[in-house]
XYZ file of C-alpha atoms in Angstrom:
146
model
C 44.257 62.626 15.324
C 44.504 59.931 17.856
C 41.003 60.701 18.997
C 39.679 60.879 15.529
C 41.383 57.322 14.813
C 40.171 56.119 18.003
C 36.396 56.631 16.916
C 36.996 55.818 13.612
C 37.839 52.456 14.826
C 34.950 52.205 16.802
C 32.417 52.911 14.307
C 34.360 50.303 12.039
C 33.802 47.422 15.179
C 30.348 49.082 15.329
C 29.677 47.846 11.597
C 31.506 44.928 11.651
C 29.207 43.650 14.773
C 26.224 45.014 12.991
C 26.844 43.054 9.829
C 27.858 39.722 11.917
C 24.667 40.206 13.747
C 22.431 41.266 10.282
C 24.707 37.995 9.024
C 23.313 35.731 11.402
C 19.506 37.146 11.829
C 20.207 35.903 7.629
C 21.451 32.861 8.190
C 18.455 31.812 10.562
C 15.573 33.191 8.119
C 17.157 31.279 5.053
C 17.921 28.053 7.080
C 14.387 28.529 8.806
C 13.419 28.649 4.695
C 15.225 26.032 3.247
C 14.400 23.164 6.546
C 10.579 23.823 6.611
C 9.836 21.956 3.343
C 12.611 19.094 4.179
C 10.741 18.964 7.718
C 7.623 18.196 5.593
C 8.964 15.788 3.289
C 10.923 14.043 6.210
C 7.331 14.007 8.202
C 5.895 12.645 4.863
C 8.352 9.852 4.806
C 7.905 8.929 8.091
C 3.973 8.337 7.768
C 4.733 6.722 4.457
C 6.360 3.838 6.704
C 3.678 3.574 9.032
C 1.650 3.122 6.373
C -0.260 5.965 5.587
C -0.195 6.960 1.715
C -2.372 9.799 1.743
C 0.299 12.839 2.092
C 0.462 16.031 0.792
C 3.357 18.195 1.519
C 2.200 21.375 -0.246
C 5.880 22.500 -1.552
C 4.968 24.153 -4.833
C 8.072 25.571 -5.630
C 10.024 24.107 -9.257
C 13.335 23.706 -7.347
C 14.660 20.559 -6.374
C 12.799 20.219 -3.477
C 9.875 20.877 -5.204
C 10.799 17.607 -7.599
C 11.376 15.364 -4.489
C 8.230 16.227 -2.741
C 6.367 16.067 -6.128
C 7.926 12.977 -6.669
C 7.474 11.462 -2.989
C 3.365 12.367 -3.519
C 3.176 10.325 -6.525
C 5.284 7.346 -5.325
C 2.824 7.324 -2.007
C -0.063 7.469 -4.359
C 1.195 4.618 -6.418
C 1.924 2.726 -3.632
C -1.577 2.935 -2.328
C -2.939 1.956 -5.464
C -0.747 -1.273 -5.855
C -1.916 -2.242 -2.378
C -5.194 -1.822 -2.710
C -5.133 -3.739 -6.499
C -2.629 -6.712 -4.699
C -5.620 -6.991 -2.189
C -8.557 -7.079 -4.395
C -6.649 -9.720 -6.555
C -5.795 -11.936 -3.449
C -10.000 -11.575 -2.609
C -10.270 -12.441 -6.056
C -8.142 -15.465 -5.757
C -9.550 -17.258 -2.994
C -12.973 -16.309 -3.906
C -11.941 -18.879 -7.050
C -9.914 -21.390 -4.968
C -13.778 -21.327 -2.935
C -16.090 -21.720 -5.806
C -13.491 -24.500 -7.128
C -13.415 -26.207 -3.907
C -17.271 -25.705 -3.391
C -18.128 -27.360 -7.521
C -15.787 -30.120 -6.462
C -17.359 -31.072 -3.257
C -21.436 -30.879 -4.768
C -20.677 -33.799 -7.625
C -19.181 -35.861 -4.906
C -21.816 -35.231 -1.954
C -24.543 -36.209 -4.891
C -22.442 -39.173 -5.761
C -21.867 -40.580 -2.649
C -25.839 -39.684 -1.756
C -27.026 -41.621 -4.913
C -24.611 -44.498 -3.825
C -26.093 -44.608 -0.292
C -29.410 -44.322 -2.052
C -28.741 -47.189 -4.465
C -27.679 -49.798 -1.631
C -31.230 -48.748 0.775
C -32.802 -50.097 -2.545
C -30.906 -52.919 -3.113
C -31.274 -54.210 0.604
C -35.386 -53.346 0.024
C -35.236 -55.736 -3.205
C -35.148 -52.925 -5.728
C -32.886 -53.914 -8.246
C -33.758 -52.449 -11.081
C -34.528 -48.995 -9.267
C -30.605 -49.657 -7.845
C -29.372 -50.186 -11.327
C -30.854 -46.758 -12.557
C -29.104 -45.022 -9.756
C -25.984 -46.761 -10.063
C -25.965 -45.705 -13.849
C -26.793 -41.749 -13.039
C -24.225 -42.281 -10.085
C -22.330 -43.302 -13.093
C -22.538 -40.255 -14.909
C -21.899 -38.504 -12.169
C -18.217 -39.864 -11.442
C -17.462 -39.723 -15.227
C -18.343 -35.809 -15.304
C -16.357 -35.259 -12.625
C -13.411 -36.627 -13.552
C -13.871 -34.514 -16.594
């Protein structure tokens, strides 16, 4: 009897080491499961703050971590976009503050040319031909200021 209780507490150490060892070997393969996709979407969040939008993390699943990376795609895609539409509407911008600049600069180079004009004239004894210029020069300054 003592023998027989002897064994029979050996095979029940046997299975208990068994299942703490089959518990463990579990443990890994489901951890190993559940980190792979967090891996990805920390990996994803890291290039997302270097600056690179273009991600895909590839988790399928419904679950919540399915709905984060899901969601962490779209936000990096909507980021991109509102970067890229920011810049185009700075371009924008300063291509208008140029053409502004450039149509205010033309009506005063021809002023200031016709008034340089007009006084060569003048000192040549063209008075009438000064008047005329003086007149358009005239026009000039009052469409301007419009």
């Amino acid at each position: 009897m003592h023998l027989f209780k002897k064994t029979f507490n050996q095979i029940i150490l046997a299975f208990i080491l068994i299942f703490i060892a089959a518990n463990i070997v579990l443990s890994l393969m489901v951890s190993r499961v559940l980190n792979r996709p967090l891996k990805k979407i920390l990996d994803a969040i890291t290039r997302i703050r270097e600056g690179d939008f273009y991600i895909a993390i590839g988790y399928q699943n419904k679950d919540e971590i399915g709905i984060i990376a899901n969601n962490l795609e779209n936000m990096a895609g909507n980021i991109d976009s509102l970067i890229k539409e920011n810049y185009i509407i700075k371009l924008r911008e300063q291509e208008a503050e140029i053409r502004s600049l450039q149509a205010q600069i033309n009506p005063h180079f021809l002023y200031n040319t016709l008034d340089t004009i007009s006084w060569k004239v003048l000192l040549m004894g063209g008075d009438d031909i000064s008047r005329v210029i003086n007149a358009l020069g005239e026009i000039l300054r009052y469409n301007i200021r419009q």
